[in-house]
GROMACS .gro file of N, CA and C in nm:
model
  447
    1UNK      N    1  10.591  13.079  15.557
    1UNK     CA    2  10.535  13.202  15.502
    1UNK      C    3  10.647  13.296  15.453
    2UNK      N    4  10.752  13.285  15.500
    2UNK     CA    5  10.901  13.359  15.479
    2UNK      C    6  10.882  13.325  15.346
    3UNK      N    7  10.964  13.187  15.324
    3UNK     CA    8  11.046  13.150  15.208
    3UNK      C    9  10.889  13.192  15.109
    4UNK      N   10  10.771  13.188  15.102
    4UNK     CA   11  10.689  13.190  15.020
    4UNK      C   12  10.709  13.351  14.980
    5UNK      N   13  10.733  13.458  15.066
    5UNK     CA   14  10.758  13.597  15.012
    5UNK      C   15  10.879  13.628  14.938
    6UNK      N   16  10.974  13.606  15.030
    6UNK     CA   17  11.138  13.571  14.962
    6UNK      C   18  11.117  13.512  14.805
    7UNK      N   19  11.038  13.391  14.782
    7UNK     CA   20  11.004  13.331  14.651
    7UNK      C   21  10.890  13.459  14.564
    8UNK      N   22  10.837  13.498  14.618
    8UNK     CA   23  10.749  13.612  14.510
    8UNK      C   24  10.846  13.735  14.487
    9UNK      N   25  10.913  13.764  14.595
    9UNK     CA   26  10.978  13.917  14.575
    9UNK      C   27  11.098  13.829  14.448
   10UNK      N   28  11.184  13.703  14.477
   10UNK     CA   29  11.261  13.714  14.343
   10UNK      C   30  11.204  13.689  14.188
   11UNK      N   31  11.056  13.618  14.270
   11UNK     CA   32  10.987  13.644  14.090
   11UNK      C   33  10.959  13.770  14.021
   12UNK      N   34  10.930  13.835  14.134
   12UNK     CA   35  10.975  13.991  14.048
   12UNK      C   36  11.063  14.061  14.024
   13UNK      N   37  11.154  14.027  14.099
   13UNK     CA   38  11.303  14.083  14.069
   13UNK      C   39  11.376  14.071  14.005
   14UNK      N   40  11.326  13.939  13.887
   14UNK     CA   41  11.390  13.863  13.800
   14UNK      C   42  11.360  13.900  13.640
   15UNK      N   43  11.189  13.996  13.632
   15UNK     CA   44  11.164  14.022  13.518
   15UNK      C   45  11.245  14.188  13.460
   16UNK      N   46  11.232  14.148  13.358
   16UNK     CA   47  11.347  14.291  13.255
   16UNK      C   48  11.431  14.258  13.375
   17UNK      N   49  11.526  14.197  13.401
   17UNK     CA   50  11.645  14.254  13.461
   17UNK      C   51  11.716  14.119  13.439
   18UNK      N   52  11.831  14.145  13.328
   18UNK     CA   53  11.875  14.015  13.288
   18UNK      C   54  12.011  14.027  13.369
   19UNK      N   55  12.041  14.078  13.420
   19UNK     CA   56  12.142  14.057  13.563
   19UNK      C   57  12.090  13.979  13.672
   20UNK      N   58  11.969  14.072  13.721
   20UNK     CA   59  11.915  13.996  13.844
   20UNK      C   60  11.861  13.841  13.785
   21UNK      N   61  11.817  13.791  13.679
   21UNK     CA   62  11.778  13.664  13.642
   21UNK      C   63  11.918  13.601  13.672
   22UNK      N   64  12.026  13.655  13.581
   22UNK     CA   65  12.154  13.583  13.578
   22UNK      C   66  12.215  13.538  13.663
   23UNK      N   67  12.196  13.635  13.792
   23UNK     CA   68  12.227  13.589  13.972
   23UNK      C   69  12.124  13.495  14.017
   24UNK      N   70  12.016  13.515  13.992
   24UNK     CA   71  11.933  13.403  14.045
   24UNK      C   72  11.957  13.285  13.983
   25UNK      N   73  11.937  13.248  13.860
   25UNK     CA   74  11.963  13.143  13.799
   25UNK      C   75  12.102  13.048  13.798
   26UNK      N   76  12.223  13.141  13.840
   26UNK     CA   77  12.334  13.117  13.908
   26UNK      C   78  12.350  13.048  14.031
   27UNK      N   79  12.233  13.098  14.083
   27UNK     CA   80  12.277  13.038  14.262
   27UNK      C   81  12.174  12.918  14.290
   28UNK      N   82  12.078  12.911  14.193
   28UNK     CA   83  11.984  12.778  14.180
   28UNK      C   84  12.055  12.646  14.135
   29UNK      N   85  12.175  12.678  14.054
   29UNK     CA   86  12.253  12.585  14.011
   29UNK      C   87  12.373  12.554  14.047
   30UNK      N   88  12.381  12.602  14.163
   30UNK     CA   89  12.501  12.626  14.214
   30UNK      C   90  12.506  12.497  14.330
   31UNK      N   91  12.599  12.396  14.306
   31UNK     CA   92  12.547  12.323  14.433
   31UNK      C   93  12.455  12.187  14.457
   32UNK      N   94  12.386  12.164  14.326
   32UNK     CA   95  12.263  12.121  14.334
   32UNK      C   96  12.172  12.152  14.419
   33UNK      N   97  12.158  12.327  14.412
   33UNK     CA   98  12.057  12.402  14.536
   33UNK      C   99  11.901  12.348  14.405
   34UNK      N  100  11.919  12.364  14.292
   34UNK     CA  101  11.794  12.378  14.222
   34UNK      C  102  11.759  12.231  14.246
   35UNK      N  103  11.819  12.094  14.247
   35UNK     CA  104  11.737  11.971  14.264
   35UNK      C  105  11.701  11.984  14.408
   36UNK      N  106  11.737  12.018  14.509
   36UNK     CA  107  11.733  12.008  14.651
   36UNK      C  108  11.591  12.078  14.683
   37UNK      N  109  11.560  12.195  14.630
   37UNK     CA  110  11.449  12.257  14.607
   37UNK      C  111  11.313  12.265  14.576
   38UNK      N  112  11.348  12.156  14.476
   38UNK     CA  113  11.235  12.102  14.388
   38UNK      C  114  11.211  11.967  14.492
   39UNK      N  115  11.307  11.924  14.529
   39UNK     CA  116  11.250  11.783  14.582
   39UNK      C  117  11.185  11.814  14.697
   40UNK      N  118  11.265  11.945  14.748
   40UNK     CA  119  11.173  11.983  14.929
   40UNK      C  120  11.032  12.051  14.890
   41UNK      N  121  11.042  12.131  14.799
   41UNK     CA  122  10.919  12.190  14.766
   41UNK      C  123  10.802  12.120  14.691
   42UNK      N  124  10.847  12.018  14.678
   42UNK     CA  125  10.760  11.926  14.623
   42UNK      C  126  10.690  11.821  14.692
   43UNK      N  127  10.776  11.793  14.854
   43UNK     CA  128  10.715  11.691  14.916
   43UNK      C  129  10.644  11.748  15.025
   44UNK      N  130  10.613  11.891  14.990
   44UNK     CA  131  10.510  11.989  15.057
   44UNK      C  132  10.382  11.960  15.013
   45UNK      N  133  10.275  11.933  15.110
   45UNK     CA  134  10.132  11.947  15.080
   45UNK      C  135  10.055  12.086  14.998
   46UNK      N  136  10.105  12.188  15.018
   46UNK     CA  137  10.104  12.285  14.948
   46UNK      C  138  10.180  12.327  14.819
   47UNK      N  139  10.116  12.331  14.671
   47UNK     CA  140  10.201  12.302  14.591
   47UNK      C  141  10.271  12.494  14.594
   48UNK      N  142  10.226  12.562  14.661
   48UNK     CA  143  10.194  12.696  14.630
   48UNK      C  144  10.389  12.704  14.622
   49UNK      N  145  10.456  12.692  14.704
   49UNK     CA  146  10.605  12.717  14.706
   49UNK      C  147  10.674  12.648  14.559
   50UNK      N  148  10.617  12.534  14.552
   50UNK     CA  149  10.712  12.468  14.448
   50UNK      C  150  10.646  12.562  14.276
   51UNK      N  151  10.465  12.603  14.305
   51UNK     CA  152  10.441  12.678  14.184
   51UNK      C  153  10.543  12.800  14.157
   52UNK      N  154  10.583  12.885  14.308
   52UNK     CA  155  10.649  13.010  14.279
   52UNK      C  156  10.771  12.981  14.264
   53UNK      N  157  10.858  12.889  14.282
   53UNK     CA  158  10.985  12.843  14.263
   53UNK      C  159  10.993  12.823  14.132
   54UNK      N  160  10.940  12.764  14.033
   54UNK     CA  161  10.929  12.769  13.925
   54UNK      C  162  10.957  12.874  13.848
   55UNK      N  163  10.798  12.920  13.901
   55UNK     CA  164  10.764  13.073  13.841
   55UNK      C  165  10.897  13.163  13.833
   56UNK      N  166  10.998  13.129  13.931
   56UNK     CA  167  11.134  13.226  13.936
   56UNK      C  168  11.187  13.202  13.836
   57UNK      N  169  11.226  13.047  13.818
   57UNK     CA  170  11.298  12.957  13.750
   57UNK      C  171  11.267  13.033  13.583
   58UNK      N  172  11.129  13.015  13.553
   58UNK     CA  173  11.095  13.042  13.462
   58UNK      C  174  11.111  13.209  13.396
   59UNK      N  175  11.095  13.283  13.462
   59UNK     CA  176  11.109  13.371  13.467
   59UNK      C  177  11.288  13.425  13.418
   60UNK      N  178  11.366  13.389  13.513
   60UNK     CA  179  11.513  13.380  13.499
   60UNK      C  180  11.554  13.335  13.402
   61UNK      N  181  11.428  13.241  13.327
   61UNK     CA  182  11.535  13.152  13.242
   61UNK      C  183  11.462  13.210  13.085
   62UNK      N  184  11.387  13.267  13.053
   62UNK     CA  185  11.315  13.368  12.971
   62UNK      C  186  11.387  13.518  12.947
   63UNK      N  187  11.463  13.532  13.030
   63UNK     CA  188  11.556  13.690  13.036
   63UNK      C  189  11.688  13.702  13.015
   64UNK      N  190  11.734  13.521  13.017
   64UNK     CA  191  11.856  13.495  12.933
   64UNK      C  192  11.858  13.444  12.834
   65UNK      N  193  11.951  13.497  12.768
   65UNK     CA  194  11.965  13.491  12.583
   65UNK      C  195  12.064  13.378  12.548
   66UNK      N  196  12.135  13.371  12.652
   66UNK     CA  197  12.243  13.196  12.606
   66UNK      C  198  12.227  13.095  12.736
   67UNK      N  199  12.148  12.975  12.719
   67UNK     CA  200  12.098  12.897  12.815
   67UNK      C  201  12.238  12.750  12.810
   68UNK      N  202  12.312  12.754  12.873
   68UNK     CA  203  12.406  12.699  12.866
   68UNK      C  204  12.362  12.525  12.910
   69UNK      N  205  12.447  12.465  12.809
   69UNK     CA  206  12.395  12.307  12.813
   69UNK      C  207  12.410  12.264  12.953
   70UNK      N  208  12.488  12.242  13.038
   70UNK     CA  209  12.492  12.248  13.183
   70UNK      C  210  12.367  12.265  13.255
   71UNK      N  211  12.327  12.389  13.228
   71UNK     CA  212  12.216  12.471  13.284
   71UNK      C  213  12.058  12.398  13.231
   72UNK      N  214  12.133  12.385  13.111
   72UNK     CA  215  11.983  12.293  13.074
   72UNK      C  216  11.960  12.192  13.125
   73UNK      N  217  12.074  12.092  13.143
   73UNK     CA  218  12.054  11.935  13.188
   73UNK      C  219  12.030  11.971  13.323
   74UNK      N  220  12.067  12.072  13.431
   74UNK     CA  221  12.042  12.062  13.535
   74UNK      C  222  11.892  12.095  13.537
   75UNK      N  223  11.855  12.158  13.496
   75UNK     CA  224  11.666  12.220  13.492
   75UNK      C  225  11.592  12.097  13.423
   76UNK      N  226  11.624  12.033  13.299
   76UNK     CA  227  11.553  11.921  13.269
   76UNK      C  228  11.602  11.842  13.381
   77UNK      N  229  11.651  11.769  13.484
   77UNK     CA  230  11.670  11.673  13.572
   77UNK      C  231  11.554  11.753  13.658
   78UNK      N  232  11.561  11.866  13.684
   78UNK     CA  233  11.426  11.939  13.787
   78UNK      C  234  11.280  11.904  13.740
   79UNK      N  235  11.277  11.900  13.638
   79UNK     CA  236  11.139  11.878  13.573
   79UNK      C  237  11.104  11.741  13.556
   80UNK      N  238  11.204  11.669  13.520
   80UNK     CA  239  11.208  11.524  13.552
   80UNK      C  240  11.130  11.501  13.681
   81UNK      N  241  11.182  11.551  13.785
   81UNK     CA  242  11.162  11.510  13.953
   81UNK      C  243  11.008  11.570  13.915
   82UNK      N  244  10.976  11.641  13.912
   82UNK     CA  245  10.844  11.714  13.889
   82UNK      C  246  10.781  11.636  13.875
   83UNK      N  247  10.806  11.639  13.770
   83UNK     CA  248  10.686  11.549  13.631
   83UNK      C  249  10.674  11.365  13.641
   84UNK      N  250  10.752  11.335  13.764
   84UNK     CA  251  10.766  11.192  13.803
   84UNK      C  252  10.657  11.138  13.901
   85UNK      N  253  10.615  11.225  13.943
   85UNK     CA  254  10.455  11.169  14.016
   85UNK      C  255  10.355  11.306  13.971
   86UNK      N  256  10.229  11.297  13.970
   86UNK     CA  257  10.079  11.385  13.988
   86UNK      C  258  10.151  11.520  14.070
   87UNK      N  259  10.106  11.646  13.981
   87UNK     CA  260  10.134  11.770  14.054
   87UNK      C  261   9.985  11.860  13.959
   88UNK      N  262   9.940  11.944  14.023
   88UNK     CA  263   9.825  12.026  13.998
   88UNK      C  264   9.832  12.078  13.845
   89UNK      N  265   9.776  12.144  13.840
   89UNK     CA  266   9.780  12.205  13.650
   89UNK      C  267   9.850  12.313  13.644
   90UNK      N  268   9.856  12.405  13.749
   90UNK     CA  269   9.945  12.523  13.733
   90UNK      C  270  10.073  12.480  13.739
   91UNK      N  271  10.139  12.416  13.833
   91UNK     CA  272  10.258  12.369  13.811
   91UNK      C  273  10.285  12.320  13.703
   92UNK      N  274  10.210  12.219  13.652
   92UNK     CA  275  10.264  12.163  13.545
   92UNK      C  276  10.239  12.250  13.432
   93UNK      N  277  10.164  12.334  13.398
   93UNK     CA  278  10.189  12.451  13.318
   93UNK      C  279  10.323  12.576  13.320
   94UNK      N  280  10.365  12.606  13.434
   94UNK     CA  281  10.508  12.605  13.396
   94UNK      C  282  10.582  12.558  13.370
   95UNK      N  283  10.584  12.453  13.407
   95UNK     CA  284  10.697  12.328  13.392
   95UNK      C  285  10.674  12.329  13.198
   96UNK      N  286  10.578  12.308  13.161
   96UNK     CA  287  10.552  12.361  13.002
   96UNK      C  288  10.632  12.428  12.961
   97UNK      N  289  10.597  12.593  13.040
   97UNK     CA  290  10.660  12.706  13.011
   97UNK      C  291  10.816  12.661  12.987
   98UNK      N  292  10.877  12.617  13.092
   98UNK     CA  293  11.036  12.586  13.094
   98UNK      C  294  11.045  12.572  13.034
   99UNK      N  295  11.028  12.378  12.962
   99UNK     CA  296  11.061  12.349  12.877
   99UNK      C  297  11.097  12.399  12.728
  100UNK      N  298  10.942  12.491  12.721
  100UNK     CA  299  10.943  12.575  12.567
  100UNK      C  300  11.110  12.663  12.579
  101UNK      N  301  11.129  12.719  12.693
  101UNK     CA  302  11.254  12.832  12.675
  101UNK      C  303  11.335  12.714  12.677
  102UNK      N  304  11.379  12.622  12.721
  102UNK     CA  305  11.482  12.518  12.722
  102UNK      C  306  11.487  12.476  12.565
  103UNK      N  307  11.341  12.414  12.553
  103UNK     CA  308  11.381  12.368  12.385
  103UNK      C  309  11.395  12.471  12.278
  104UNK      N  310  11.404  12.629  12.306
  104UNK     CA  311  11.391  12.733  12.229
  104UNK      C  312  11.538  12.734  12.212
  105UNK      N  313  11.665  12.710  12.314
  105UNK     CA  314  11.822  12.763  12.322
  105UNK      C  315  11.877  12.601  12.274
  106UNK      N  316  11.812  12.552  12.189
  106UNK     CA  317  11.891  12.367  12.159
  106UNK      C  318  11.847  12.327  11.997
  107UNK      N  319  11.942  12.271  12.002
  107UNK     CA  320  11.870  12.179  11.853
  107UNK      C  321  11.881  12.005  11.898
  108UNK      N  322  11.944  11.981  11.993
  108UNK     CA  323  11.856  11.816  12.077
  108UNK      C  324  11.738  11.807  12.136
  109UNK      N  325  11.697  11.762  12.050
  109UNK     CA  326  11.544  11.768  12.107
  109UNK      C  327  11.510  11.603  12.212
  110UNK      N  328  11.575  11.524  12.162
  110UNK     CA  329  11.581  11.388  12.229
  110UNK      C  330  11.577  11.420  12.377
  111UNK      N  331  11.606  11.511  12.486
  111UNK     CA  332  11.597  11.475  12.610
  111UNK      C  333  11.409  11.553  12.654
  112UNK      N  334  11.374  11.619  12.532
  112UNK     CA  335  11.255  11.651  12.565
  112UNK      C  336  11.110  11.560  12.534
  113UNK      N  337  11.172  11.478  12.439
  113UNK     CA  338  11.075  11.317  12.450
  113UNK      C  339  11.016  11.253  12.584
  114UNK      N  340  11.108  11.260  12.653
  114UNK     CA  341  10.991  11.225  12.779
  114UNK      C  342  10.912  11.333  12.821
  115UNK      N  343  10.858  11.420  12.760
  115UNK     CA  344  10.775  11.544  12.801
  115UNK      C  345  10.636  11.534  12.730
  116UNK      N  346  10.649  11.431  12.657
  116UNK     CA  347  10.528  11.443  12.520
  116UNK      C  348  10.403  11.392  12.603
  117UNK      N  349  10.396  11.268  12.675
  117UNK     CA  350  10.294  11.275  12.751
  117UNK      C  351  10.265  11.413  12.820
  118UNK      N  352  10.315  11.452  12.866
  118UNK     CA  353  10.304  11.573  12.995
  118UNK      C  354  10.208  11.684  12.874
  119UNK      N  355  10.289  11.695  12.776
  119UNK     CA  356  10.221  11.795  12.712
  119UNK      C  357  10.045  11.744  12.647
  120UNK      N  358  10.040  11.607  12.607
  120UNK     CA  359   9.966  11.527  12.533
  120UNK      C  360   9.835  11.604  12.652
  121UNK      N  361   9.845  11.582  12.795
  121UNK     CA  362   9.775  11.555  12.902
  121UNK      C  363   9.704  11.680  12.928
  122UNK      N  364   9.786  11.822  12.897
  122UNK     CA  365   9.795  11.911  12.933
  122UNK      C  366   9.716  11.995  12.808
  123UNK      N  367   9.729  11.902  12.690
  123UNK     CA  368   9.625  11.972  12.603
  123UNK      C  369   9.509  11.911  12.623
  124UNK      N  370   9.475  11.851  12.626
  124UNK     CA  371   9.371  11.781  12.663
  124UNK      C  372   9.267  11.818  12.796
  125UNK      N  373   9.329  11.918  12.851
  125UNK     CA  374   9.298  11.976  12.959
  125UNK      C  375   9.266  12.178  12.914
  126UNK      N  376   9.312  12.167  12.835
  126UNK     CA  377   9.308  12.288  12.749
  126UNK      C  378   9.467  12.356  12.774
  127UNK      N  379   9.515  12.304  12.756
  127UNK     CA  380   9.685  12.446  12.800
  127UNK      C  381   9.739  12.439  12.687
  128UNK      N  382   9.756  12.589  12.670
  128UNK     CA  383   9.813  12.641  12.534
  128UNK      C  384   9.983  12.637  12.578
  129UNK      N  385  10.027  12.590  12.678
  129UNK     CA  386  10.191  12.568  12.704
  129UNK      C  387  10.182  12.422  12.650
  130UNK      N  388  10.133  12.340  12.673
  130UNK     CA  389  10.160  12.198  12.640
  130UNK      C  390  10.156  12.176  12.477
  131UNK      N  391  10.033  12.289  12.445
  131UNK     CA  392  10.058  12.266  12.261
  131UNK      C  393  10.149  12.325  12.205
  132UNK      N  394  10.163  12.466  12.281
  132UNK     CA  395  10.247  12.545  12.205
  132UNK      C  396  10.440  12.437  12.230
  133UNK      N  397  10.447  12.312  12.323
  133UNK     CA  398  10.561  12.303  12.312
  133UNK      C  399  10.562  12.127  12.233
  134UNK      N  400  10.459  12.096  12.230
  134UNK     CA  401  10.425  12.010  12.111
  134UNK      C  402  10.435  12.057  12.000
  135UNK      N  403  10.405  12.133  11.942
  135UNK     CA  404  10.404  12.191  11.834
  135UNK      C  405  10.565  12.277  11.814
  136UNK      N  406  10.630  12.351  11.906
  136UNK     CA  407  10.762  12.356  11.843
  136UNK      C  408  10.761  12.216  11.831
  137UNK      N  409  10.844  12.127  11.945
  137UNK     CA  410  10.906  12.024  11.886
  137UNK      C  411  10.824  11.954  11.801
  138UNK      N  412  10.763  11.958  11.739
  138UNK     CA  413  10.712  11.870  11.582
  138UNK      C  414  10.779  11.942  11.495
  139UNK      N  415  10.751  12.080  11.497
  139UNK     CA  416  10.863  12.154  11.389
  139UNK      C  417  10.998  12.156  11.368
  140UNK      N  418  11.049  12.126  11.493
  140UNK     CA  419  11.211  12.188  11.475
  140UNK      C  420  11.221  11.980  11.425
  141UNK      N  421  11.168  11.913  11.479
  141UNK     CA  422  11.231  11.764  11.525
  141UNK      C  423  11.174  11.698  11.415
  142UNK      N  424  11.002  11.663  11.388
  142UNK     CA  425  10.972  11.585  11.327
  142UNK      C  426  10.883  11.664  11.226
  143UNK      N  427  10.888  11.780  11.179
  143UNK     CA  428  10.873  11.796  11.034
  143UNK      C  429  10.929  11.919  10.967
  144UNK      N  430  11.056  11.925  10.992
  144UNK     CA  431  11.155  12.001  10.982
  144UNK      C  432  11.184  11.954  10.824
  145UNK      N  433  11.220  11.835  10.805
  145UNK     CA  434  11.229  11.741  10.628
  145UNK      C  435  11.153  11.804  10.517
  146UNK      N  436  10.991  11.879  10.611
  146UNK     CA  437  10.913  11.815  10.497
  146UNK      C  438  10.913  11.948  10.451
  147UNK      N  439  10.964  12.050  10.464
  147UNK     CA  440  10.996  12.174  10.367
  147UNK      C  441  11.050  12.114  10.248
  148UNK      N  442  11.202  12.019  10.279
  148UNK     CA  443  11.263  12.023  10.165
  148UNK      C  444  11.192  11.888  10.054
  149UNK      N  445  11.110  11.836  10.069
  149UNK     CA  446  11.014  11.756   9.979
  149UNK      C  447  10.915  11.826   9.907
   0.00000   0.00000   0.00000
């Protein structure tokens, strides 16, 4: 019940305050504390910790303006672990969210190909995160050409 308050008070501590994101998002990656996290909070029967862990994640990572390649590969390896067995719809609707700010700071779009199911699944379910990040990557990746035709 701790770590579940500790996890809401930094989801709020993290919005408009691109310092406090910058420290949080710092010390998630620090270590491999952010895979360690995801894997403990994930092999919880309760998805409720691993939803607000996110929610930080996401949050932190929305309030910074330069998402450093490092930082990315470490958060796509998190979502990987995620997205590697069945997790509820809210989770995997952030995990959406991420991605969109991840593929928003890149022009490689190739490590977000394994996401297309996730999103495929997620529209289909109605989530406007799964289209809205289908739909960037169709634009930036696969019909980016057809302006200049």
């Amino acid at each position: 019940e701790h770590t579940l308050e500790c996890l809401r008070a930094l989801r709020v501590c993290v919005v408009g305050f691109d310092k406090n994101a910058e420290i949080v998002l710092n010390h998630f990656l620090k270590d491999d504390l952010l895979q360690t996290l995801v894997e403990k909070y994930k092999e919880e029967t309760d998805s409720l910790c691993l939803r607000i862990f996110l929610q930080v994640l996401a949050n932190s990572l929305n309030q910074t303006t330069q998402i450093k390649d490092d930082t990315r590969e470490k958060v796509l390896n998190g979502m990987k672990i995620i997205t590697s067995s069945p997790t509820d719809s809210k989770t995997r609707n952030t995990v959406c969210c991420i991605l969109l700010s991840l593929m928003k700071s890149t022009d490689n779009y190739q490590d977000f190909l394994p996401f297309v199911p996730l999103w495929i699944k997620e529209i289909e379910e109605g989530s406007d995160f799964g289209l809205l990040c289908l739909k960037y990557l169709m634009e930036q990746q696969w019909l980016a050409g057809l302006d200049d035709k």
